[in-house]
Coordinates of C-alpha atoms and ligand atoms in Angstrom, one line a residue:
M1 CA 12.3 26.2 13.0
L2 CA 9.7 23.1 13.2
E3 CA 10.6 20.9 16.3
P4 CA 10.1 17.1 16.1
I5 CA 7.6 15.7 18.3
I6 CA 9.4 12.5 18.3
R7 CA 13.4 12.4 18.5
V8 CA 15.3 9.2 18.4
N9 CA 18.6 9.3 18.9
N10 CA 20.8 5.8 18.3
I11 CA 18.9 3.7 19.8
K12 CA 20.0 0.1 20.9
V13 CA 17.4 -2.2 22.0
V14 CA 19.1 -6.0 23.0
Y15 CA 17.3 -8.6 24.1
N16 CA 18.1 -11.3 26.5
E17 CA 20.8 -9.1 26.9
G18 CA 24.5 -11.2 28.0
K19 CA 22.8 -14.5 27.6
A20 CA 23.5 -17.3 25.2
N21 CA 20.5 -16.0 23.1
E22 CA 21.3 -12.4 23.0
Y23 CA 19.7 -10.6 19.9
Y24 CA 20.0 -7.0 18.9
A25 CA 16.6 -6.2 17.3
L26 CA 17.5 -2.5 16.9
R27 CA 20.9 -1.5 16.1
G28 CA 21.4 2.2 16.5
E29 CA 18.0 3.6 14.9
S30 CA 17.9 7.3 14.6
L31 CA 15.0 9.1 13.2
E32 CA 12.6 12.4 13.3
I33 CA 9.0 12.7 13.6
Y34 CA 7.3 15.9 13.6
P35 CA 4.0 17.4 14.8
K36 CA 1.0 16.1 12.4
E37 CA 3.1 13.9 10.3
Y38 CA 1.2 10.6 9.3
I39 CA 4.8 8.1 9.3
I40 CA 4.9 4.4 8.1
L41 CA 7.3 2.1 9.7
F42 CA 7.5 -0.3 6.9
G43 CA 10.0 -3.3 6.7
P44 CA 9.3 -7.2 6.5
S45 CA 8.5 -9.1 9.7
G46 CA 11.2 -9.2 12.4
C47 CA 13.3 -6.2 11.0
G48 CA 12.5 -4.4 14.6
K49 CA 9.0 -2.2 13.6
S50 CA 7.4 -3.4 16.7
T51 CA 10.3 -3.1 18.8
L52 CA 10.5 0.6 17.8
L53 CA 7.0 1.1 18.6
Y54 CA 7.1 -0.2 22.0
S55 CA 9.9 2.2 22.9
L56 CA 8.7 4.8 21.7
L57 CA 5.5 3.9 23.8
G58 CA 7.2 4.1 26.7
I59 CA 7.0 0.3 27.4
L60 CA 10.4 -0.7 25.9
P61 CA 13.6 0.8 27.7
P62 CA 16.1 1.2 24.9
S63 CA 19.7 -0.5 25.9
S64 CA 21.6 2.8 24.5
G65 CA 20.6 5.8 23.3
E66 CA 17.6 8.4 23.8
I67 CA 14.1 8.7 22.9
L68 CA 12.8 12.0 22.9
V69 CA 9.3 12.6 23.0
K70 CA 8.4 16.7 22.7
G71 CA 11.7 16.7 24.5
E72 CA 11.6 14.8 27.0
N73 CA 12.8 11.4 28.0
P74 CA 9.9 9.4 28.9
Y75 CA 12.1 6.9 30.8
K76 CA 13.2 9.5 33.1
Y77 CA 9.8 9.9 33.9
N78 CA 8.5 8.7 37.7
V79 CA 5.3 6.5 37.7
K80 CA 3.2 8.8 38.0
K81 CA 4.2 10.9 35.1
M82 CA 4.7 8.1 33.0
V83 CA 1.3 6.8 33.4
Q84 CA 0.2 10.1 32.6
F85 CA 2.1 9.9 29.3
Q86 CA 1.1 6.8 27.9
R87 CA -2.5 8.0 29.1
S88 CA -2.5 11.3 27.2
T89 CA 0.3 11.4 25.0
V90 CA 0.1 8.4 23.3
G91 CA -2.6 5.8 22.3
I92 CA -2.4 2.6 20.3
I93 CA -4.2 0.0 18.0
F94 CA -3.3 -3.2 17.5
Q95 CA -3.5 -5.5 14.6
S96 CA -5.7 -7.7 17.1
F97 CA -8.0 -5.1 18.4
N98 CA -7.4 -6.3 21.9
L99 CA -10.9 -5.2 23.2
I100 CA -12.3 -6.9 26.6
P101 CA -15.1 -9.6 25.7
S102 CA -16.6 -9.3 29.0
L103 CA -17.5 -5.7 28.4
S104 CA -20.0 -4.2 26.7
V105 CA -18.5 -1.9 23.1
M106 CA -19.1 1.3 25.3
D107 CA -17.1 0.3 28.4
N108 CA -14.0 -0.9 26.0
V109 CA -13.7 2.7 24.7
A110 CA -14.6 4.1 28.4
L111 CA -11.7 1.8 29.8
P112 CA -9.0 4.5 30.1
L113 CA -11.4 7.1 31.8
I114 CA -12.0 4.0 34.4
F115 CA -8.5 3.8 35.4
A116 CA -8.5 7.3 35.6
D117 CA -11.7 7.7 37.8
V118 CA -13.8 9.7 35.7
P119 CA -17.3 9.6 36.6
R120 CA -20.1 7.0 34.9
R121 CA -21.8 10.0 33.0
E122 CA -18.8 11.6 31.5
R123 CA -17.4 8.3 30.6
D124 CA -20.6 7.5 28.5
V125 CA -20.9 11.0 27.0
R126 CA -17.2 10.9 25.4
S127 CA -17.0 7.5 24.7
M128 CA -20.5 7.5 22.9
K129 CA -19.2 10.7 20.9
L130 CA -16.5 8.7 19.5
L131 CA -18.6 5.5 18.7
K132 CA -20.6 7.6 16.6
Q133 CA -17.7 9.8 15.1
F134 CA -16.7 6.0 13.8
G135 CA -20.2 4.7 12.8
V136 CA -20.2 2.0 15.6
D137 CA -22.8 3.8 18.0
Q138 CA -25.5 1.6 17.4
Q139 CA -22.9 -1.0 18.4
A140 CA -22.8 0.4 21.6
Y141 CA -24.5 -2.1 24.2
K142 CA -23.2 -5.1 22.5
R143 CA -20.4 -7.5 23.5
S144 CA -17.4 -6.8 21.6
T145 CA -17.3 -10.4 20.1
D146 CA -20.4 -9.6 18.5
L147 CA -19.0 -7.3 16.2
S148 CA -17.5 -7.7 12.6
G149 CA -13.8 -7.5 12.7
G150 CA -13.9 -4.2 11.0
Q151 CA -16.4 -3.1 13.6
Q152 CA -14.0 -4.3 16.4
Q153 CA -11.2 -2.3 14.9
R154 CA -13.2 0.8 14.5
V155 CA -13.8 0.5 18.5
A156 CA -10.3 -0.2 19.2
V157 CA -9.7 3.3 17.5
A158 CA -12.3 5.1 19.2
R159 CA -10.8 3.8 22.8
S160 CA -7.7 4.7 21.3
L161 CA -8.7 8.6 21.2
I162 CA -10.6 8.4 24.6
N163 CA -8.2 10.4 26.4
D164 CA -6.9 13.0 22.9
P165 CA -3.5 11.8 22.9
E166 CA -1.3 13.4 20.3
I167 CA 0.1 10.8 18.8
L168 CA -1.3 7.8 17.5
F169 CA 0.5 4.3 17.0
A170 CA -0.9 1.5 14.9
D171 CA 0.5 -1.6 14.9
E172 CA -0.6 -3.5 11.8
P173 CA -3.9 -1.9 12.2
V174 CA -5.5 -3.6 9.1
G175 CA -3.6 -7.0 9.0
N176 CA -6.5 -8.7 10.0
L177 CA -9.2 -7.3 8.1
D178 CA -10.9 -7.8 4.5
S179 CA -10.2 -5.2 1.9
V180 CA -13.6 -3.2 2.6
S181 CA -12.9 -3.0 6.5
S182 CA -9.0 -2.2 5.8
D183 CA -10.0 0.8 3.5
Q184 CA -12.6 1.9 6.3
V185 CA -9.8 2.0 9.2
M186 CA -7.1 3.5 7.0
G187 CA -9.6 6.0 6.1
M188 CA -10.4 6.6 9.6
L189 CA -6.8 7.1 10.1
E190 CA -6.3 9.0 7.7
E191 CA -9.0 11.6 8.9
I192 CA -7.7 11.4 12.5
N193 CA -4.2 12.8 11.3
I194 CA -5.7 15.4 8.9
K195 CA -8.9 16.6 10.4
Q196 CA -7.9 16.3 14.1
Q197 CA -4.4 17.0 13.4
K198 CA -2.9 14.2 15.4
T199 CA 0.4 12.5 14.7
V200 CA -0.5 9.1 13.3
I201 CA 2.9 6.3 13.5
L202 CA 1.8 3.1 11.6
V203 CA 3.9 -0.2 11.3
T204 CA 3.5 -2.2 8.6
H205 CA 4.9 -4.9 5.9
D206 CA 2.2 -4.0 3.5
A207 CA 3.4 -1.8 0.4
K208 CA -0.3 -1.1 -0.6
L209 CA -0.6 1.6 2.9
L210 CA 2.3 3.3 2.0
P211 CA 0.6 5.8 0.0
Y212 CA -1.1 7.3 3.0
A213 CA 1.8 8.2 4.5
H214 CA 3.8 11.8 4.6
R215 CA 7.0 10.4 4.8
V216 CA 7.8 6.3 5.3
Y217 CA 10.9 4.7 7.1
H218 CA 11.8 1.5 5.4
M219 CA 13.4 -0.7 8.0
K220 CA 15.7 -3.9 7.5
D221 CA 17.7 -5.9 10.2
G222 CA 16.9 -3.6 13.0
G223 CA 18.0 0.0 11.6
V224 CA 16.2 2.4 9.3
E225 CA 17.5 1.4 5.4
R226 CA 16.3 4.9 4.1
E227 CA 13.3 7.0 4.4
V228 CA 11.1 7.8 1.2
I229 CA 9.2 10.9 1.1
N230 CA 5.5 10.5 -0.4
P231 CA 5.8 13.1 -3.7
E232 CA 2.3 13.4 -3.3
K233 CA 1.8 14.4 -0.1
K234 CA 2.6 18.3 1.1
Q235 CA 5.6 17.8 3.2
I236 CA 5.3 19.1 7.2
K237 CA 8.7 18.2 7.4
Q238 CA 10.9 20.1 5.7
T239 CA 12.9 18.7 2.4
D240 CA 14.9 19.7 -0.4
P241 CA 13.0 19.7 -4.1
G242 CA 14.0 16.8 -5.9
T243 CA 14.3 14.4 -2.9
S244 CA 10.9 12.9 -3.0
I245 CA 11.8 10.9 -6.3
L246 CA 15.2 10.6 -7.6
S247 CA 15.1 10.3 -10.9
E248 CA 17.9 9.1 -13.5
I249 CA 18.3 12.9 -14.4
E250 CA 18.9 14.1 -10.7
K251 CA 21.4 11.1 -10.8
L252 CA 23.3 12.8 -13.5
A253 CA 22.9 16.3 -12.1
R254 CA 25.5 14.9 -9.7
I255 CA 27.9 14.0 -12.2
Y256 CA 27.3 16.9 -14.1
P257 CA 26.7 19.8 -11.5
Y258 CA 26.8 23.0 -14.1
A259 CA 24.4 21.4 -16.5
S260 CA 21.0 22.8 -16.9
P261 CA 17.9 20.5 -16.4
E262 CA 17.2 20.6 -20.2
E263 CA 20.9 19.7 -20.9
L264 CA 20.5 16.8 -18.8
R265 CA 17.9 15.7 -20.2
V266 CA 19.4 15.7 -23.4
K267 CA 22.5 13.9 -22.4
S268 CA 20.0 11.6 -20.7
I269 CA 18.1 10.5 -24.0
V270 CA 21.2 10.7 -26.7
N271 CA 22.8 8.4 -24.0
F272 CA 19.7 6.0 -24.7
L273 CA 19.4 6.5 -28.0
T274 CA 23.0 5.7 -29.1
Q275 CA 25.7 3.7 -26.9
D276 CA 27.8 3.4 -30.0
I277 CA 28.7 6.5 -31.4
G278 CA 31.8 8.4 -31.3
F279 CA 32.7 11.1 -29.0
D280 CA 32.9 13.4 -31.6
Q281 CA 29.3 12.8 -32.9
I282 CA 27.6 12.8 -29.6
E283 CA 28.0 17.1 -29.2
K284 CA 26.5 17.7 -32.4
L285 CA 23.7 14.8 -31.8
E286 CA 22.7 16.7 -28.5
R287 CA 22.1 19.6 -30.5
T288 CA 20.0 18.2 -33.0
V289 CA 17.7 16.0 -30.3
G290 CA 17.8 19.2 -28.3
Q291 CA 16.3 20.9 -31.3
F292 CA 13.6 18.2 -31.5
I293 CA 12.5 18.4 -28.1
D294 CA 12.1 21.7 -28.4
G295 CA 9.9 21.3 -31.0
K296 CA 12.3 23.5 -33.4
L297 CA 12.6 20.3 -35.7
T298 CA 9.9 18.3 -37.3
N299 CA 10.1 14.7 -37.4
E300 CA 11.6 14.6 -41.0
G301 CA 13.5 17.4 -39.9
F302 CA 15.2 15.5 -37.4
V303 CA 15.8 12.6 -39.5
D304 CA 17.6 15.0 -42.3
R305 CA 19.3 16.7 -39.5
L306 CA 20.6 13.4 -38.1
M307 CA 21.7 12.0 -41.6
R308 CA 23.6 15.6 -42.3
R309 CA 27.5 14.9 -42.9
V310 CA 30.3 15.1 -40.4
E311 CA 31.5 18.2 -43.2
E312 CA 28.4 20.1 -43.1
G313 CA 28.4 20.3 -39.4
G314 CA 25.9 17.2 -38.7
P315 CA 26.3 14.3 -36.3
E316 CA 26.1 11.8 -39.8
I317 CA 24.1 8.9 -38.4
P318 CA 23.0 6.4 -41.0
K319 CA 19.5 6.4 -42.5
N320 CA 18.6 3.3 -41.0
N321 CA 19.7 4.1 -37.7
A322 CA 18.1 7.5 -37.9
A323 CA 14.9 6.3 -38.7
V324 CA 15.1 3.9 -35.6
F325 CA 16.1 7.0 -33.6
E326 CA 13.2 9.3 -34.8
E327 CA 10.6 6.3 -34.0
K328 CA 12.3 5.5 -30.7
L329 CA 12.9 9.3 -29.5
N330 CA 8.8 9.7 -30.3
I331 CA 8.0 6.7 -28.5
V332 CA 9.7 7.9 -25.2
L333 CA 8.1 11.5 -25.4
K334 CA 5.0 9.8 -25.5
E335 CA 5.1 7.7 -22.7
A336 CA 7.2 10.4 -20.6
R337 CA 4.0 12.5 -21.4
E338 CA 1.6 9.8 -20.3
I339 CA 3.9 9.3 -17.0
R340 CA 3.8 13.1 -16.3
S341 CA 0.0 12.9 -16.9
Y342 CA -0.1 10.0 -14.5
R343 CA 1.6 12.0 -12.1
D344 CA -0.6 15.2 -12.2
N345 CA -3.7 13.1 -12.0
F346 CA -3.2 10.9 -9.5
T347 CA -5.8 11.3 -6.4
A348 CA -5.8 9.0 -4.0
K349 CA -9.5 8.3 -3.9
V350 CA -10.3 7.7 -7.7
A351 CA -8.7 5.2 -9.8
S352 CA -9.3 6.2 -13.1
P353 CA -9.8 4.3 -16.5
R354 CA -7.7 6.6 -18.1
Q355 CA -4.8 6.5 -15.1
A356 CA -4.8 2.7 -15.7
E357 CA -4.9 2.8 -19.4
R358 CA -1.6 5.0 -18.9
I359 CA 0.0 2.5 -17.3
A360 CA -1.0 -0.1 -19.3
G361 CA 0.3 2.0 -22.0
V362 CA 3.7 2.5 -20.3
R363 CA 3.6 -1.0 -19.6
E364 CA 3.3 -2.2 -22.8
D365 CA 5.8 -0.5 -24.0
V366 CA 8.5 -1.1 -21.5
L367 CA 7.8 -4.7 -22.0
R368 CA 8.3 -4.6 -25.9
E369 CA 11.4 -2.5 -25.4
C370 CA 12.8 -5.5 -23.2
G371 CA 11.2 -8.0 -25.1
I372 CA 9.5 -9.4 -22.4
A373 CA 6.4 -11.7 -22.3
L374 CA 4.8 -11.4 -19.0
P375 CA 1.8 -14.5 -18.4
P376 CA -1.6 -12.1 -18.4
E377 CA -2.0 -13.2 -14.3
H378 CA 1.4 -11.5 -13.7
I379 CA 0.3 -7.9 -15.5
A380 CA -1.8 -6.8 -12.6
R381 CA 1.1 -7.1 -10.3
M382 CA 3.5 -5.3 -12.7
D383 CA 1.0 -2.4 -13.0
E384 CA 1.4 -1.9 -9.1
L385 CA 5.3 -1.9 -9.7
L386 CA 5.1 0.5 -12.5
K387 CA 2.6 2.6 -10.3
F388 CA 5.1 2.7 -7.4
R389 CA 8.0 3.9 -8.9
I390 CA 6.4 6.3 -10.9
R391 CA 4.9 7.9 -7.8
G392 CA 8.2 7.7 -6.5
F393 CA 7.4 5.0 -3.4
I394 CA 10.1 2.9 -4.1
Q395 CA 13.5 4.1 -5.9
S396 CA 14.7 2.3 -9.1
E397 CA 16.9 -0.2 -7.5
D398 CA 13.7 -1.3 -5.2
F399 CA 12.2 -1.8 -8.6
R400 CA 15.0 -3.3 -10.5
R401 CA 14.7 -5.8 -7.3
R402 CA 11.4 -6.7 -7.7
L403 CA 11.6 -7.5 -11.5
E404 CA 13.8 -9.9 -10.5
A405 CA 12.6 -11.6 -7.4
P406 CA 10.7 -15.0 -7.9
Y407 CA 7.0 -14.2 -8.4
E408 CA 6.2 -16.3 -5.1
N409 CA 8.2 -13.8 -3.4
D410 CA 6.2 -10.7 -4.3
G411 CA 8.5 -10.2 -7.5
M412 CA 8.1 -10.8 -11.5
G413 CA 10.5 -13.8 -11.8
I414 CA 12.5 -11.7 -15.1
P415 CA 16.0 -12.5 -15.3
A416 CA 18.5 -10.1 -14.0
E417 CA 19.9 -9.0 -17.4
T418 CA 16.2 -8.0 -18.6
A419 CA 15.3 -7.2 -15.4
R420 CA 17.9 -4.3 -15.3
N421 CA 16.9 -3.0 -19.0
A422 CA 13.7 -2.8 -18.0
T423 CA 14.3 -0.6 -14.8
W424 CA 17.1 1.8 -17.0
Y425 CA 14.5 1.9 -19.8
L426 CA 11.7 2.9 -17.5
E427 CA 14.2 5.5 -15.6
K428 CA 14.4 7.2 -19.0
L429 CA 10.8 7.8 -19.6
I430 CA 10.3 8.6 -15.7
G431 CA 13.1 11.3 -16.1
Q432 CA 11.9 12.7 -19.3
G433 CA 8.4 13.3 -18.2
M434 CA 9.8 15.0 -14.9
Y435 CA 11.3 18.0 -17.0
L436 CA 8.3 17.9 -19.5
Ligands
ADP1 P1 8.5 -6.5 13.6 O1 7.6 -5.7 14.2 O2 9.1 -5.8 12.4 O3 7.9 -7.9 13.1 P2 9.9 -7.2 16.2 O4 10.4 -5.8 16.5 O5 8.6 -8.0 16.7 O6 9.9 -7.1 14.7 O7 11.0 -8.3 16.2 C1 12.5 -7.9 16.1 C2 13.1 -9.0 16.1 O8 13.1 -9.3 17.6 C3 12.8 -10.1 15.7 O9 13.6 -11.2 15.4 C4 12.3 -11.0 17.0 O10 12.3 -12.5 16.8 C5 13.0 -10.6 18.0 N1 12.4 -10.3 19.0 C6 11.2 -9.9 19.6 N2 10.6 -9.5 20.8 C7 11.5 -10.5 21.3 C8 11.7 -10.5 22.5 N3 10.8 -10.1 23.7 N4 12.6 -11.7 23.4 C9 13.5 -12.0 22.2 N5 13.6 -12.0 20.8 C10 12.6 -11.0 20.5

């Protein structure tokens, strides 16, 4: 049984305790992080991410609750052990790099070793090796202020690793960087996680970074709101199958615990096709749709069966409706296949034109189905949202909220009712795609 490297049990952190400006920055946080995981603490500014990070680093004692790192509570350490903990168990990089301007790049990296009385020669060898690894060895003898932001952050990463810590913390590490440097630094952190097998815990409010993590803790108002698993990363923490993306069909499964996935799939799609058909017809309709989905009926055969009269055991759907059913069902199945292919062919490195096309197709379909007209400059954001939902980084409720939020607040500014319809429809497509 894999033990967590960090366990946080119900910690509270109160600033200015007992004073008029008393503030609960953490209100009873609990979480577990496993060795070699890449975890993101995600949430808006002020939600308590940094407070949690500093508590984990051993520099901000919680007011109550307990933190265990490798099974030990660092706040019970004596001074000597605490120094050792902060020196060799944890490392950190900051948004603002925190390099010392008067020192050379190499001495900045070696600084933690200077405090540890490591001889100069060894310090230089070790820091040079790291500078080389991160491609800034040419800068070793320059002042840190002569480097670009991206280079400075790479030096800071090298410094954080000089004592070979098991856990690397990063507080908004790319918040001050342009997109190229940001990608480089994120790539380095990924390498540190995968190749050097270190636990990485990154704090950010930037949703773009979420795909890097194994798991994301979404924080809000001093607490973890929920945990989201990255469906594209092989998980270290053991989780139940199907928790990575909660599709409508999985939700249906809670309502119909004895139904097979095929039956649930049919229920979901029939519920989409019609909400105004009598209950007695539904069963027949489900059977017919099931046969069509299984490829046992052609388009024409399907329409014929839909129209078959009640006396002959059919659902007796009027001709016009039957034609609409057939058309809509084919569109849903086509988009569901596109979504499935998008998920199956996704790799973080390459954004292929075919993948972008798939998303564009889904987008057009959702917009058309729900009668939404988007200004061209809003399309990129819509596609981002679709990708995030399809890949399971956000739940349907987040998707709906983002559709509804004003464009200035990272939303799409779509009216509430329409946003609900669009979300509902997308969930249909995703749910169908999951079971293809
Ligand atoms: P985040 O990292 O998510 O932006 P922080 O953990 O920095 O959030 O802060 C959480 C809340 O605690 C904020 O409302 C902040 O104003 C408050 N806070 C942070 N540090 C202090 C402090 N030293 N004294 C009082 N309040 C603080």
